[in-house]
PDB file of C-alpha atoms in Angstrom:
ATOM      1  CA  MET A   1     -36.200  67.680 -67.523  1.00 79.00           C
ATOM      2  CA  LEU A   2     -35.365  68.390 -70.454  1.00 82.00           C
ATOM      3  CA  ALA A   3     -35.272  65.239 -72.409  1.00 86.00           C
ATOM      4  CA  ALA A   4     -38.564  63.835 -70.018  1.00 87.00           C
ATOM      5  CA  VAL A   5     -39.765  66.566 -72.023  1.00 90.00           C
ATOM      6  CA  LEU A   6     -38.195  65.395 -75.991  1.00 92.00           C
ATOM      7  CA  ALA A   7     -39.430  61.466 -74.739  1.00 92.00           C
ATOM      8  CA  LEU A   8     -42.769  63.275 -74.358  1.00 92.00           C
ATOM      9  CA  LEU A   9     -43.447  64.751 -77.371  1.00 92.00           C
ATOM     10  CA  VAL A  10     -41.623  61.447 -79.351  1.00 93.00           C
ATOM     11  CA  VAL A  11     -44.761  59.316 -77.443  1.00 92.00           C
ATOM     12  CA  LEU A  12     -47.422  61.495 -78.252  1.00 91.00           C
ATOM     13  CA  VAL A  13     -46.226  62.247 -81.957  1.00 90.00           C
ATOM     14  CA  LEU A  14     -46.363  58.735 -82.234  1.00 90.00           C
ATOM     15  CA  GLY A  15     -49.129  57.931 -80.776  1.00 89.00           C
ATOM     16  CA  ILE A  16     -51.071  60.510 -82.940  1.00 89.00           C
ATOM     17  CA  LEU A  17     -49.173  58.677 -86.567  1.00 88.00           C
ATOM     18  CA  ILE A  18     -50.311  54.601 -85.609  1.00 84.00           C
ATOM     19  CA  GLY A  19     -52.738  53.159 -84.738  1.00 79.00           C
ATOM     20  CA  ALA A  20     -55.333  50.402 -86.194  1.00 75.00           C
ATOM     21  CA  ALA A  21     -56.418  51.846 -88.862  1.00 77.00           C
ATOM     22  CA  ASP A  22     -53.834  52.598 -91.340  1.00 78.00           C
ATOM     23  CA  LEU A  23     -54.207  56.100 -92.383  1.00 80.00           C
ATOM     24  CA  GLY A  24     -50.023  56.280 -93.562  1.00 82.00           C
ATOM     25  CA  TRP A  25     -47.599  58.198 -90.510  1.00 80.00           C
ATOM     26  CA  HIS A  26     -46.633  61.051 -93.722  1.00 84.00           C
ATOM     27  CA  ARG A  27     -50.806  61.498 -94.230  1.00 87.00           C
ATOM     28  CA  VAL A  28     -51.774  61.730 -90.590  1.00 86.00           C
ATOM     29  CA  LEU A  29     -49.177  64.617 -90.728  1.00 86.00           C
ATOM     30  CA  GLY A  30     -50.131  66.210 -93.914  1.00 86.00           C
ATOM     31  CA  GLU A  31     -53.513  66.489 -91.930  1.00 85.00           C
ATOM     32  CA  ILE A  32     -51.563  67.495 -88.456  1.00 84.00           C
ATOM     33  CA  PHE A  33     -50.127  70.719 -90.213  1.00 84.00           C
ATOM     34  CA  ALA A  34     -52.856  71.185 -92.485  1.00 85.00           C
ATOM     35  CA  GLU A  35     -55.057  71.975 -89.319  1.00 82.00           C
ATOM     36  CA  VAL A  36     -52.340  74.400 -87.802  1.00 80.00           C
ATOM     37  CA  THR A  37     -52.028  75.900 -91.766  1.00 82.00           C
ATOM     38  CA  GLY A  38     -55.193  76.352 -92.786  1.00 78.00           C
ATOM     39  CA  GLY A  39     -54.242  74.036 -95.870  1.00 77.00           C
ATOM     40  CA  ARG A  40     -55.702  70.929 -97.336  1.00 81.00           C
ATOM     41  CA  SER A  41     -56.107  68.133 -95.438  1.00 80.00           C
ATOM     42  CA  PRO A  42     -55.329  64.778 -97.221  1.00 83.00           C
ATOM     43  CA  LEU A  43     -58.132  62.490 -95.966  1.00 82.00           C
ATOM     44  CA  SER A  44     -61.105  61.332 -95.318  1.00 85.00           C
ATOM     45  CA  ALA A  45     -63.474  63.436 -93.862  1.00 85.00           C
ATOM     46  CA  ARG A  46     -63.677  60.010 -92.267  1.00 86.00           C
ATOM     47  CA  GLU A  47     -60.133  59.526 -91.222  1.00 87.00           C
ATOM     48  CA  ALA A  48     -59.454  63.306 -89.706  1.00 87.00           C
ATOM     49  CA  ALA A  49     -62.696  62.025 -87.476  1.00 88.00           C
ATOM     50  CA  ILE A  50     -59.882  59.184 -86.738  1.00 88.00           C
ATOM     51  CA  VAL A  51     -57.288  61.204 -85.980  1.00 89.00           C
ATOM     52  CA  TRP A  52     -58.880  64.279 -83.910  1.00 90.00           C
ATOM     53  CA  GLN A  53     -61.840  62.345 -82.573  1.00 90.00           C
ATOM     54  CA  LEU A  54     -60.120  58.737 -81.395  1.00 88.00           C
ATOM     55  CA  ARG A  55     -56.383  58.742 -81.564  1.00 90.00           C
ATOM     56  CA  VAL A  56     -55.654  62.279 -80.270  1.00 92.00           C
ATOM     57  CA  PRO A  57     -57.808  62.764 -77.601  1.00 92.00           C
ATOM     58  CA  ARG A  58     -56.781  58.904 -76.031  1.00 92.00           C
ATOM     59  CA  VAL A  59     -53.513  59.703 -76.813  1.00 93.00           C
ATOM     60  CA  LEU A  60     -54.051  63.044 -73.833  1.00 94.00           C
ATOM     61  CA  LEU A  61     -55.981  61.571 -71.495  1.00 94.00           C
ATOM     62  CA  ALA A  62     -53.445  58.316 -71.665  1.00 93.00           C
ATOM     63  CA  GLY A  63     -51.120  60.742 -70.571  1.00 94.00           C
ATOM     64  CA  LEU A  64     -52.833  62.458 -68.085  1.00 94.00           C
ATOM     65  CA  VAL A  65     -53.818  59.094 -65.956  1.00 94.00           C
ATOM     66  CA  GLY A  66     -50.129  58.086 -66.370  1.00 94.00           C
ATOM     67  CA  ALA A  67     -49.293  61.000 -65.144  1.00 95.00           C
ATOM     68  CA  ALA A  68     -51.802  61.555 -62.427  1.00 94.00           C
ATOM     69  CA  LEU A  69     -51.028  58.145 -60.901  1.00 93.00           C
ATOM     70  CA  ALA A  70     -46.653  58.111 -61.295  1.00 93.00           C
ATOM     71  CA  MET A  71     -46.867  61.041 -59.601  1.00 94.00           C
ATOM     72  CA  SER A  72     -48.897  60.390 -56.751  1.00 92.00           C
ATOM     73  CA  GLY A  73     -46.791  56.877 -56.317  1.00 91.00           C
ATOM     74  CA  ALA A  74     -44.283  58.952 -55.761  1.00 92.00           C
ATOM     75  CA  THR A  75     -45.888  61.713 -53.011  1.00 92.00           C
ATOM     76  CA  PHE A  76     -46.686  58.703 -50.891  1.00 87.00           C
ATOM     77  CA  GLN A  77     -44.243  57.149 -51.168  1.00 87.00           C
ATOM     78  CA  GLY A  78     -42.378  60.481 -49.611  1.00 87.00           C
ATOM     79  CA  VAL A  79     -45.188  61.006 -47.103  1.00 85.00           C
ATOM     80  CA  PHE A  80     -45.106  57.252 -46.160  1.00 78.00           C
ATOM     81  CA  ARG A  81     -41.906  57.400 -46.547  1.00 79.00           C
ATOM     82  CA  ASN A  82     -41.485  53.855 -47.781  1.00 75.00           C
ATOM     83  CA  PRO A  83     -40.586  52.901 -51.628  1.00 75.00           C
ATOM     84  CA  LEU A  84     -43.735  50.407 -51.679  1.00 72.00           C
ATOM     85  CA  ALA A  85     -46.591  52.375 -50.904  1.00 74.00           C
ATOM     86  CA  ASP A  86     -48.591  53.869 -53.672  1.00 75.00           C
ATOM     87  CA  PRO A  87     -52.102  55.044 -54.400  1.00 72.00           C
ATOM     88  CA  TYR A  88     -53.283  50.937 -55.171  1.00 71.00           C
ATOM     89  CA  LEU A  89     -51.669  49.658 -51.300  1.00 71.00           C
ATOM     90  CA  LEU A  90     -53.837  52.545 -49.724  1.00 75.00           C
ATOM     91  CA  GLY A  91     -56.716  52.051 -50.132  1.00 81.00           C
ATOM     92  CA  ALA A  92     -57.433  54.691 -52.150  1.00 79.00           C
ATOM     93  CA  ALA A  93     -57.771  53.075 -55.597  1.00 78.00           C
ATOM     94  CA  ALA A  94     -60.244  51.078 -54.049  1.00 82.00           C
ATOM     95  CA  GLY A  95     -62.063  53.537 -52.685  1.00 85.00           C
ATOM     96  CA  ALA A  96     -62.417  55.421 -55.712  1.00 80.00           C
ATOM     97  CA  GLY A  97     -63.290  52.439 -58.105  1.00 80.00           C
ATOM     98  CA  MET A  98     -66.149  51.094 -54.975  1.00 85.00           C
ATOM     99  CA  ALA A  99     -67.654  55.216 -55.712  1.00 85.00           C
ATOM    100  CA  ALA A 100     -67.541  54.661 -58.805  1.00 78.00           C
ATOM    101  CA  THR A 101     -68.395  51.014 -59.254  1.00 81.00           C
ATOM    102  CA  ILE A 102     -72.321  52.763 -57.005  1.00 84.00           C
ATOM    103  CA  VAL A 103     -72.622  55.590 -58.697  1.00 81.00           C
ATOM    104  CA  VAL A 104     -72.653  53.531 -62.336  1.00 77.00           C
ATOM    105  CA  VAL A 105     -74.950  50.280 -60.444  1.00 79.00           C
ATOM    106  CA  ALA A 106     -77.110  53.729 -58.522  1.00 79.00           C
ATOM    107  CA  ALA A 107     -77.205  56.222 -61.485  1.00 75.00           C
ATOM    108  CA  PRO A 108     -75.497  54.465 -65.199  1.00 69.00           C
ATOM    109  CA  GLN A 109     -77.058  57.731 -66.290  1.00 71.00           C
ATOM    110  CA  ALA A 110     -76.005  60.055 -63.210  1.00 70.00           C
ATOM    111  CA  SER A 111     -72.131  59.986 -65.004  1.00 66.00           C
ATOM    112  CA  GLY A 112     -71.244  63.542 -64.415  1.00 68.00           C
ATOM    113  CA  TRP A 113     -70.732  62.303 -60.341  1.00 75.00           C
ATOM    114  CA  VAL A 114     -68.726  59.754 -60.945  1.00 73.00           C
ATOM    115  CA  PRO A 115     -65.202  61.928 -60.673  1.00 70.00           C
ATOM    116  CA  PRO A 116     -66.087  63.131 -57.480  1.00 76.00           C
ATOM    117  CA  ALA A 117     -67.200  59.942 -55.511  1.00 81.00           C
ATOM    118  CA  ALA A 118     -64.230  58.833 -57.189  1.00 77.00           C
ATOM    119  CA  PHE A 119     -62.877  61.179 -55.619  1.00 76.00           C
ATOM    120  CA  VAL A 120     -64.401  60.970 -52.193  1.00 83.00           C
ATOM    121  CA  GLY A 121     -64.028  57.504 -52.913  1.00 85.00           C
ATOM    122  CA  ALA A 122     -60.162  57.620 -52.470  1.00 80.00           C
ATOM    123  CA  LEU A 123     -59.631  60.326 -49.887  1.00 78.00           C
ATOM    124  CA  GLY A 124     -62.313  57.487 -47.539  1.00 85.00           C
ATOM    125  CA  GLY A 125     -59.916  55.246 -48.715  1.00 85.00           C
ATOM    126  CA  VAL A 126     -56.162  56.335 -47.691  1.00 80.00           C
ATOM    127  CA  GLY A 127     -58.214  57.734 -44.209  1.00 83.00           C
ATOM    128  CA  LEU A 128     -59.417  54.262 -43.290  1.00 87.00           C
ATOM    129  CA  SER A 129     -56.358  52.951 -44.258  1.00 83.00           C
ATOM    130  CA  TRP A 130     -53.764  55.696 -41.943  1.00 77.00           C
ATOM    131  CA  LEU A 131     -56.132  55.524 -38.945  1.00 84.00           C
ATOM    132  CA  LEU A 132     -55.816  51.517 -39.155  1.00 85.00           C
ATOM    133  CA  GLY A 133     -52.524  51.718 -39.622  1.00 77.00           C
ATOM    134  CA  ARG A 134     -52.092  54.967 -36.440  1.00 75.00           C
ATOM    135  CA  SER A 135     -54.245  52.383 -34.154  1.00 78.00           C
ATOM    136  CA  ALA A 136     -51.889  49.020 -34.579  1.00 71.00           C
ATOM    137  CA  GLY A 137     -48.588  50.843 -34.595  1.00 67.00           C
ATOM    138  CA  THR A 138     -46.362  52.892 -36.459  1.00 61.00           C
ATOM    139  CA  GLY A 139     -44.372  51.041 -38.350  1.00 62.00           C
ATOM    140  CA  THR A 140     -44.522  51.946 -41.847  1.00 62.00           C
ATOM    141  CA  ALA A 141     -44.971  47.892 -42.868  1.00 67.00           C
ATOM    142  CA  THR A 142     -48.691  48.477 -40.410  1.00 75.00           C
ATOM    143  CA  LEU A 143     -50.073  50.893 -42.427  1.00 71.00           C
ATOM    144  CA  LEU A 144     -48.749  49.397 -45.663  1.00 72.00           C
ATOM    145  CA  LEU A 145     -50.465  45.643 -44.373  1.00 79.00           C
ATOM    146  CA  ALA A 146     -53.882  48.074 -42.765  1.00 82.00           C
ATOM    147  CA  GLY A 147     -53.914  49.467 -46.607  1.00 81.00           C
ATOM    148  CA  VAL A 148     -53.936  46.123 -48.215  1.00 81.00           C
ATOM    149  CA  ALA A 149     -56.711  44.978 -46.092  1.00 86.00           C
ATOM    150  CA  VAL A 150     -58.745  48.305 -46.013  1.00 87.00           C
ATOM    151  CA  GLY A 151     -58.260  47.362 -50.243  1.00 84.00           C
ATOM    152  CA  SER A 152     -59.290  44.703 -49.675  1.00 84.00           C
ATOM    153  CA  PHE A 153     -62.555  45.701 -47.795  1.00 88.00           C
ATOM    154  CA  LEU A 154     -63.701  47.934 -50.116  1.00 87.00           C
ATOM    155  CA  SER A 155     -62.766  46.194 -53.008  1.00 81.00           C
ATOM    156  CA  ALA A 156     -65.014  42.661 -51.726  1.00 86.00           C
ATOM    157  CA  VAL A 157     -68.197  46.056 -51.762  1.00 86.00           C
ATOM    158  CA  GLN A 158     -67.024  47.335 -55.464  1.00 80.00           C
ATOM    159  CA  THR A 159     -68.099  43.029 -55.801  1.00 78.00           C
ATOM    160  CA  PHE A 160     -71.271  42.970 -53.682  1.00 82.00           C
ATOM    161  CA  ALA A 161     -72.748  46.732 -55.062  1.00 79.00           C
ATOM    162  CA  GLN A 162     -71.965  45.372 -58.692  1.00 74.00           C
ATOM    163  CA  GLN A 163     -74.064  41.886 -57.906  1.00 75.00           C
ATOM    164  CA  LEU A 164     -76.713  44.276 -57.440  1.00 72.00           C
ATOM    165  CA  ASN A 165     -77.384  45.679 -60.713  1.00 71.00           C
ATOM    166  CA  THR A 166     -76.304  41.702 -62.804  1.00 66.00           C
ATOM    167  CA  GLU A 167     -76.685  44.091 -65.688  1.00 65.00           C
ATOM    168  CA  THR A 168     -73.766  45.806 -65.200  1.00 65.00           C
ATOM    169  CA  ILE A 169     -71.201  43.393 -64.296  1.00 66.00           C
ATOM    170  CA  ARG A 170     -69.843  43.412 -67.784  1.00 66.00           C
ATOM    171  CA  GLN A 171     -69.525  47.473 -67.690  1.00 64.00           C
ATOM    172  CA  VAL A 172     -67.733  46.607 -64.138  1.00 65.00           C
ATOM    173  CA  TYR A 173     -65.336  44.233 -65.061  1.00 66.00           C
ATOM    174  CA  THR A 174     -63.735  46.335 -68.012  1.00 65.00           C
ATOM    175  CA  TRP A 175     -63.435  49.656 -66.374  1.00 63.00           C
ATOM    176  CA  LEU A 176     -61.419  47.243 -63.272  1.00 65.00           C
ATOM    177  CA  LEU A 177     -59.245  45.658 -66.149  1.00 66.00           C
ATOM    178  CA  GLY A 178     -58.380  49.499 -66.995  1.00 67.00           C
ATOM    179  CA  GLY A 179     -58.459  50.902 -70.146  1.00 69.00           C
ATOM    180  CA  LEU A 180     -58.730  53.579 -72.553  1.00 75.00           C
ATOM    181  CA  ASN A 181     -60.806  52.662 -75.473  1.00 71.00           C
ATOM    182  CA  VAL A 182     -63.802  54.658 -74.781  1.00 67.00           C
ATOM    183  CA  SER A 183     -61.734  57.769 -74.416  1.00 72.00           C
ATOM    184  CA  GLY A 184     -62.982  61.115 -75.651  1.00 82.00           C
ATOM    185  CA  TRP A 185     -63.259  64.113 -74.800  1.00 88.00           C
ATOM    186  CA  ARG A 186     -65.632  64.243 -72.684  1.00 84.00           C
ATOM    187  CA  GLU A 187     -62.760  62.419 -70.807  1.00 84.00           C
ATOM    188  CA  VAL A 188     -60.074  64.619 -71.438  1.00 90.00           C
ATOM    189  CA  LEU A 189     -62.324  67.450 -69.778  1.00 89.00           C
ATOM    190  CA  ILE A 190     -63.734  66.309 -66.917  1.00 84.00           C
ATOM    191  CA  ALA A 191     -60.448  64.268 -65.716  1.00 87.00           C
ATOM    192  CA  LEU A 192     -58.018  67.143 -66.699  1.00 91.00           C
ATOM    193  CA  PRO A 193     -59.446  70.215 -63.936  1.00 91.00           C
ATOM    194  CA  TYR A 194     -58.740  67.537 -61.313  1.00 89.00           C
ATOM    195  CA  ILE A 195     -55.364  66.340 -62.300  1.00 93.00           C
ATOM    196  CA  GLY A 196     -54.277  70.064 -62.881  1.00 94.00           C
ATOM    197  CA  VAL A 197     -54.745  71.523 -59.686  1.00 95.00           C
ATOM    198  CA  ALA A 198     -53.108  68.086 -58.280  1.00 94.00           C
ATOM    199  CA  ALA A 199     -49.825  68.735 -60.582  1.00 95.00           C
ATOM    200  CA  VAL A 200     -49.923  72.343 -59.667  1.00 96.00           C
ATOM    201  CA  ILE A 201     -49.738  71.324 -55.697  1.00 95.00           C
ATOM    202  CA  LEU A 202     -47.531  68.602 -55.653  1.00 94.00           C
ATOM    203  CA  CYS A 203     -44.968  69.912 -57.986  1.00 93.00           C
ATOM    204  CA  VAL A 204     -45.304  72.890 -56.045  1.00 93.00           C
ATOM    205  CA  CYS A 205     -44.703  71.501 -52.822  1.00 91.00           C
ATOM    206  CA  ALA A 206     -42.067  68.962 -53.719  1.00 90.00           C
ATOM    207  CA  ARG A 207     -39.357  70.958 -51.370  1.00 90.00           C
ATOM    208  CA  LEU A 208     -42.032  69.984 -48.658  1.00 90.00           C
ATOM    209  CA  LEU A 209     -41.088  65.779 -48.897  1.00 90.00           C
ATOM    210  CA  ASP A 210     -37.439  66.311 -48.854  1.00 88.00           C
ATOM    211  CA  VAL A 211     -38.419  68.335 -45.378  1.00 89.00           C
ATOM    212  CA  LEU A 212     -40.552  65.714 -44.190  1.00 85.00           C
ATOM    213  CA  SER A 213     -38.131  62.764 -45.131  1.00 83.00           C
ATOM    214  CA  LEU A 214     -35.640  64.104 -42.830  1.00 83.00           C
ATOM    215  CA  GLY A 215     -38.481  63.255 -39.533  1.00 81.00           C
ATOM    216  CA  ASP A 216     -40.956  65.307 -37.751  1.00 80.00           C
ATOM    217  CA  ALA A 217     -38.911  66.956 -35.161  1.00 83.00           C
ATOM    218  CA  GLU A 218     -36.337  68.243 -37.458  1.00 84.00           C
ATOM    219  CA  ALA A 219     -39.409  69.555 -39.797  1.00 82.00           C
ATOM    220  CA  ALA A 220     -41.110  71.496 -36.890  1.00 84.00           C
ATOM    221  CA  SER A 221     -37.187  72.857 -36.049  1.00 86.00           C
ATOM    222  CA  LEU A 222     -37.277  73.963 -40.399  1.00 82.00           C
ATOM    223  CA  GLY A 223     -41.017  76.149 -39.658  1.00 82.00           C
ATOM    224  CA  VAL A 224     -42.856  73.146 -41.766  1.00 83.00           C
ATOM    225  CA  HIS A 225     -45.313  71.784 -39.734  1.00 86.00           C
ATOM    226  CA  PRO A 226     -45.792  67.742 -40.263  1.00 83.00           C
ATOM    227  CA  GLY A 227     -49.207  66.791 -40.061  1.00 81.00           C
ATOM    228  CA  ARG A 228     -51.252  69.279 -42.785  1.00 86.00           C
ATOM    229  CA  VAL A 229     -48.777  69.049 -45.301  1.00 88.00           C
ATOM    230  CA  ARG A 230     -49.516  65.514 -44.781  1.00 84.00           C
ATOM    231  CA  LEU A 231     -52.667  65.711 -45.100  1.00 81.00           C
ATOM    232  CA  LEU A 232     -52.756  68.151 -47.984  1.00 89.00           C
ATOM    233  CA  LEU A 233     -50.168  66.400 -49.975  1.00 90.00           C
ATOM    234  CA  LEU A 234     -52.475  63.460 -49.703  1.00 84.00           C
ATOM    235  CA  ALA A 235     -55.524  65.191 -50.420  1.00 84.00           C
ATOM    236  CA  ALA A 236     -54.254  66.839 -54.111  1.00 90.00           C
ATOM    237  CA  ALA A 237     -52.831  62.657 -54.013  1.00 89.00           C
ATOM    238  CA  SER A 238     -55.871  60.756 -53.873  1.00 83.00           C
ATOM    239  CA  LEU A 239     -57.659  63.838 -56.405  1.00 85.00           C
ATOM    240  CA  ALA A 240     -54.925  63.064 -58.627  1.00 89.00           C
ATOM    241  CA  THR A 241     -55.321  59.136 -57.753  1.00 86.00           C
ATOM    242  CA  ALA A 242     -59.302  59.753 -57.733  1.00 81.00           C
ATOM    243  CA  ALA A 243     -59.869  61.577 -61.548  1.00 84.00           C
ATOM    244  CA  ALA A 244     -57.545  59.052 -63.385  1.00 87.00           C
ATOM    245  CA  VAL A 245     -59.736  55.667 -61.933  1.00 82.00           C
ATOM    246  CA  SER A 246     -62.777  57.553 -62.828  1.00 77.00           C
ATOM    247  CA  VAL A 247     -61.407  57.838 -66.378  1.00 82.00           C
ATOM    248  CA  SER A 248     -59.158  55.001 -66.938  1.00 81.00           C
ATOM    249  CA  GLY A 249     -60.260  51.982 -64.158  1.00 78.00           C
ATOM    250  CA  LEU A 250     -57.734  50.436 -62.601  1.00 78.00           C
ATOM    251  CA  ILE A 251     -54.018  50.059 -64.311  1.00 85.00           C
ATOM    252  CA  GLY A 252     -51.739  49.594 -61.123  1.00 82.00           C
ATOM    253  CA  PHE A 253     -47.860  48.949 -60.907  1.00 84.00           C
ATOM    254  CA  VAL A 254     -47.282  52.834 -62.711  1.00 89.00           C
ATOM    255  CA  GLY A 255     -47.098  54.437 -59.174  1.00 87.00           C
ATOM    256  CA  ILE A 256     -44.202  52.056 -58.664  1.00 85.00           C
ATOM    257  CA  VAL A 257     -42.538  51.934 -61.814  1.00 87.00           C
ATOM    258  CA  VAL A 258     -41.785  55.180 -62.707  1.00 92.00           C
ATOM    259  CA  PRO A 259     -40.653  57.027 -59.578  1.00 91.00           C
ATOM    260  CA  HIS A 260     -38.546  54.057 -59.304  1.00 88.00           C
ATOM    261  CA  VAL A 261     -36.875  54.391 -62.848  1.00 90.00           C
ATOM    262  CA  VAL A 262     -36.398  58.593 -62.416  1.00 92.00           C
ATOM    263  CA  ARG A 263     -34.900  58.418 -58.738  1.00 89.00           C
ATOM    264  CA  LEU A 264     -32.484  55.542 -60.624  1.00 87.00           C
ATOM    265  CA  LEU A 265     -32.376  58.144 -63.082  1.00 89.00           C
ATOM    266  CA  ALA A 266     -32.301  61.383 -61.219  1.00 89.00           C
ATOM    267  CA  GLY A 267     -31.606  61.294 -58.346  1.00 85.00           C
ATOM    268  CA  ALA A 268     -34.060  61.468 -54.548  1.00 85.00           C
ATOM    269  CA  SER A 269     -34.524  64.597 -54.310  1.00 90.00           C
ATOM    270  CA  TYR A 270     -39.132  64.846 -54.885  1.00 91.00           C
ATOM    271  CA  ARG A 271     -37.978  68.753 -56.076  1.00 92.00           C
ATOM    272  CA  VAL A 272     -37.410  66.055 -59.249  1.00 93.00           C
ATOM    273  CA  VAL A 273     -38.857  64.168 -58.833  1.00 93.00           C
ATOM    274  CA  VAL A 274     -41.837  64.900 -58.810  1.00 94.00           C
ATOM    275  CA  PRO A 275     -42.122  66.914 -61.513  1.00 94.00           C
ATOM    276  CA  LEU A 276     -40.094  64.321 -63.388  1.00 95.00           C
ATOM    277  CA  SER A 277     -42.740  61.369 -62.261  1.00 94.00           C
ATOM    278  CA  LEU A 278     -44.960  63.612 -64.492  1.00 95.00           C
ATOM    279  CA  LEU A 279     -43.474  63.596 -67.498  1.00 95.00           C
ATOM    280  CA  GLY A 280     -42.225  59.835 -66.637  1.00 94.00           C
ATOM    281  CA  GLY A 281     -45.229  59.099 -65.897  1.00 94.00           C
ATOM    282  CA  ALA A 282     -47.172  60.067 -68.638  1.00 95.00           C
ATOM    283  CA  VAL A 283     -44.749  58.900 -71.075  1.00 95.00           C
ATOM    284  CA  PHE A 284     -45.009  55.454 -69.402  1.00 94.00           C
ATOM    285  CA  LEU A 285     -48.894  54.864 -70.106  1.00 94.00           C
ATOM    286  CA  ILE A 286     -48.338  56.774 -74.052  1.00 94.00           C
ATOM    287  CA  ALA A 287     -46.062  53.531 -74.310  1.00 93.00           C
ATOM    288  CA  ALA A 288     -48.143  51.097 -72.847  1.00 92.00           C
ATOM    289  CA  ASP A 289     -51.071  52.131 -74.344  1.00 90.00           C
ATOM    290  CA  GLN A 290     -49.845  51.815 -77.603  1.00 89.00           C
ATOM    291  CA  VAL A 291     -48.825  48.709 -76.576  1.00 89.00           C
ATOM    292  CA  ALA A 292     -52.378  48.032 -75.930  1.00 87.00           C
ATOM    293  CA  ARG A 293     -54.028  48.441 -78.560  1.00 84.00           C
ATOM    294  CA  THR A 294     -50.878  47.121 -81.516  1.00 82.00           C
ATOM    295  CA  ILE A 295     -49.020  44.121 -80.485  1.00 79.00           C
ATOM    296  CA  MET A 296     -52.555  41.924 -81.302  1.00 74.00           C
ATOM    297  CA  PRO A 297     -55.236  42.635 -83.765  1.00 71.00           C
ATOM    298  CA  GLY A 298     -57.917  42.709 -80.349  1.00 72.00           C
ATOM    299  CA  GLU A 299     -57.581  45.103 -78.437  1.00 76.00           C
ATOM    300  CA  LEU A 300     -55.592  44.523 -75.139  1.00 80.00           C
ATOM    301  CA  PRO A 301     -57.004  45.741 -71.906  1.00 81.00           C
ATOM    302  CA  LEU A 302     -54.012  48.514 -70.803  1.00 84.00           C
ATOM    303  CA  GLY A 303     -54.502  47.719 -67.212  1.00 81.00           C
ATOM    304  CA  VAL A 304     -52.714  44.123 -68.583  1.00 83.00           C
ATOM    305  CA  VAL A 305     -49.876  45.440 -70.263  1.00 87.00           C
ATOM    306  CA  THR A 306     -48.738  47.262 -67.546  1.00 87.00           C
ATOM    307  CA  ALA A 307     -48.894  45.242 -65.334  1.00 84.00           C
ATOM    308  CA  PHE A 308     -46.502  42.272 -68.238  1.00 86.00           C
ATOM    309  CA  ALA A 309     -43.995  45.219 -67.390  1.00 81.00           C
ATOM    310  CA  GLY A 310     -44.414  46.550 -63.716  1.00 78.00           C
ATOM    311  CA  ALA A 311     -45.290  43.605 -61.466  1.00 78.00           C
ATOM    312  CA  PRO A 312     -40.990  42.518 -62.016  1.00 81.00           C
ATOM    313  CA  PHE A 313     -40.350  45.904 -61.109  1.00 78.00           C
ATOM    314  CA  PHE A 314     -42.520  45.321 -58.175  1.00 73.00           C
ATOM    315  CA  VAL A 315     -40.289  42.425 -56.916  1.00 76.00           C
ATOM    316  CA  PHE A 316     -37.590  44.056 -57.366  1.00 75.00           C
ATOM    317  CA  VAL A 317     -38.387  47.412 -55.786  1.00 69.00           C
ATOM    318  CA  LEU A 318     -39.496  45.266 -53.233  1.00 68.00           C
ATOM    319  CA  ARG A 319     -36.401  42.236 -53.069  1.00 71.00           C
ATOM    320  CA  SER A 320     -34.218  46.075 -53.247  1.00 70.00           C
ATOM    321  CA  SER A 321     -35.862  46.963 -49.813  1.00 61.00           C
ATOM    322  CA  ARG A 322     -34.933  44.381 -47.578  1.00 59.00           C
ATOM    323  CA  GLY A 323     -34.789  45.601 -44.100  1.00 53.00           C
ATOM    324  CA  LYS A 324     -35.804  49.594 -45.082  1.00 53.00           C
ATOM    325  CA  VAL A 325     -39.514  48.237 -45.251  1.00 48.00           C
ATOM    326  CA  SER A 326     -40.271  47.972 -41.221  1.00 46.00           C
TER     327      SER A 326
END
C-alpha cells in the first residue's frame, strides 16, 4: 500500500512538472513552494495559470478517473466472479455514454445534467445486461455476452442520437475517443463527490466480495444477503463509472489491466485488490495521460494510449482464463 501511495505522489508531481509548455521543472517547483509559503513566484502570471488552471486539475482528474475505472473493474470482476468483467463489457459505460450523448444533443447548454444522466444510463445498462443474462442462463459467459449485446445496442442508440444533430458529431466523437484535454477544476468538482462516495462504499464493503467468492449458500450461512450486497456494489461501481465517463469520455482497459496487475503483485483478496486498484488506477491513468500529451506535438486521445497498453494485456488475460470462464 505504501509503495502505491509513493508511486501516486511521484506521478502527481511529474504530471505537474512536465507539460507541452516548457516552464522548467525547477521553476514549477519554485511556484508550488511559493504558493505554499506565500513567497515570491519565479513564474509569470500566465505561466502560473498554466500550472494551476491546466496542469493541476488535469492531473487530479486523471487520477480520479483512473481510480474510478480500476476499482469499478475490480468490483465487477468480484461480483460476477469473472476475470474478464469490466464496466465496458457489461453495458455500464455504453449506457452512460448514450445518456450523456442524448443530453449533449438535446440540451447542450444543460451540461450540469450530464453526470446524473450518465449515472442513470450506467445503471440501466448494467441492469439490462443482468436481466438478459439471467433470462438466458446462469453462466458468467452468458452474462458477458448479454453485456456485449446491450453495449452494442446502446452504442447504436447513441449513434442514432448523434445523427439527429450533426452539429454535435465532432463534440461527441472527440468524447468517444476519451481524453482530458478540456479538463479543469469544474470537471474535478463534478466527478469528485460521485467517485468519493463510491470509493468509500467499495473500499468498506470490499471484504464482502471475498464472502461472495465462496458462493451464495456459503455467503448466506455467514449472514450475508448476496442479492442486496451485489445490488449495493453494482450501484456504487456504476456510480463511479458514470462519473468518470461523463467527464472523460470512453477510456478503455483500465478496469481490466489494473486489477489484474494488483492481483499478480498483492494477492487475490478483494480487501486488498479494491483499494490498491483505486491507487493503481490513478497512477496508471496519470502516467498514460502524461504520455498522451507529451509523446508527440499533437495530443493523442487518452483512450488510444490505454488501448495500446490494454489490448495486448486483455488477450493475455483471456488466454490465462481459459477453462475458468464458463
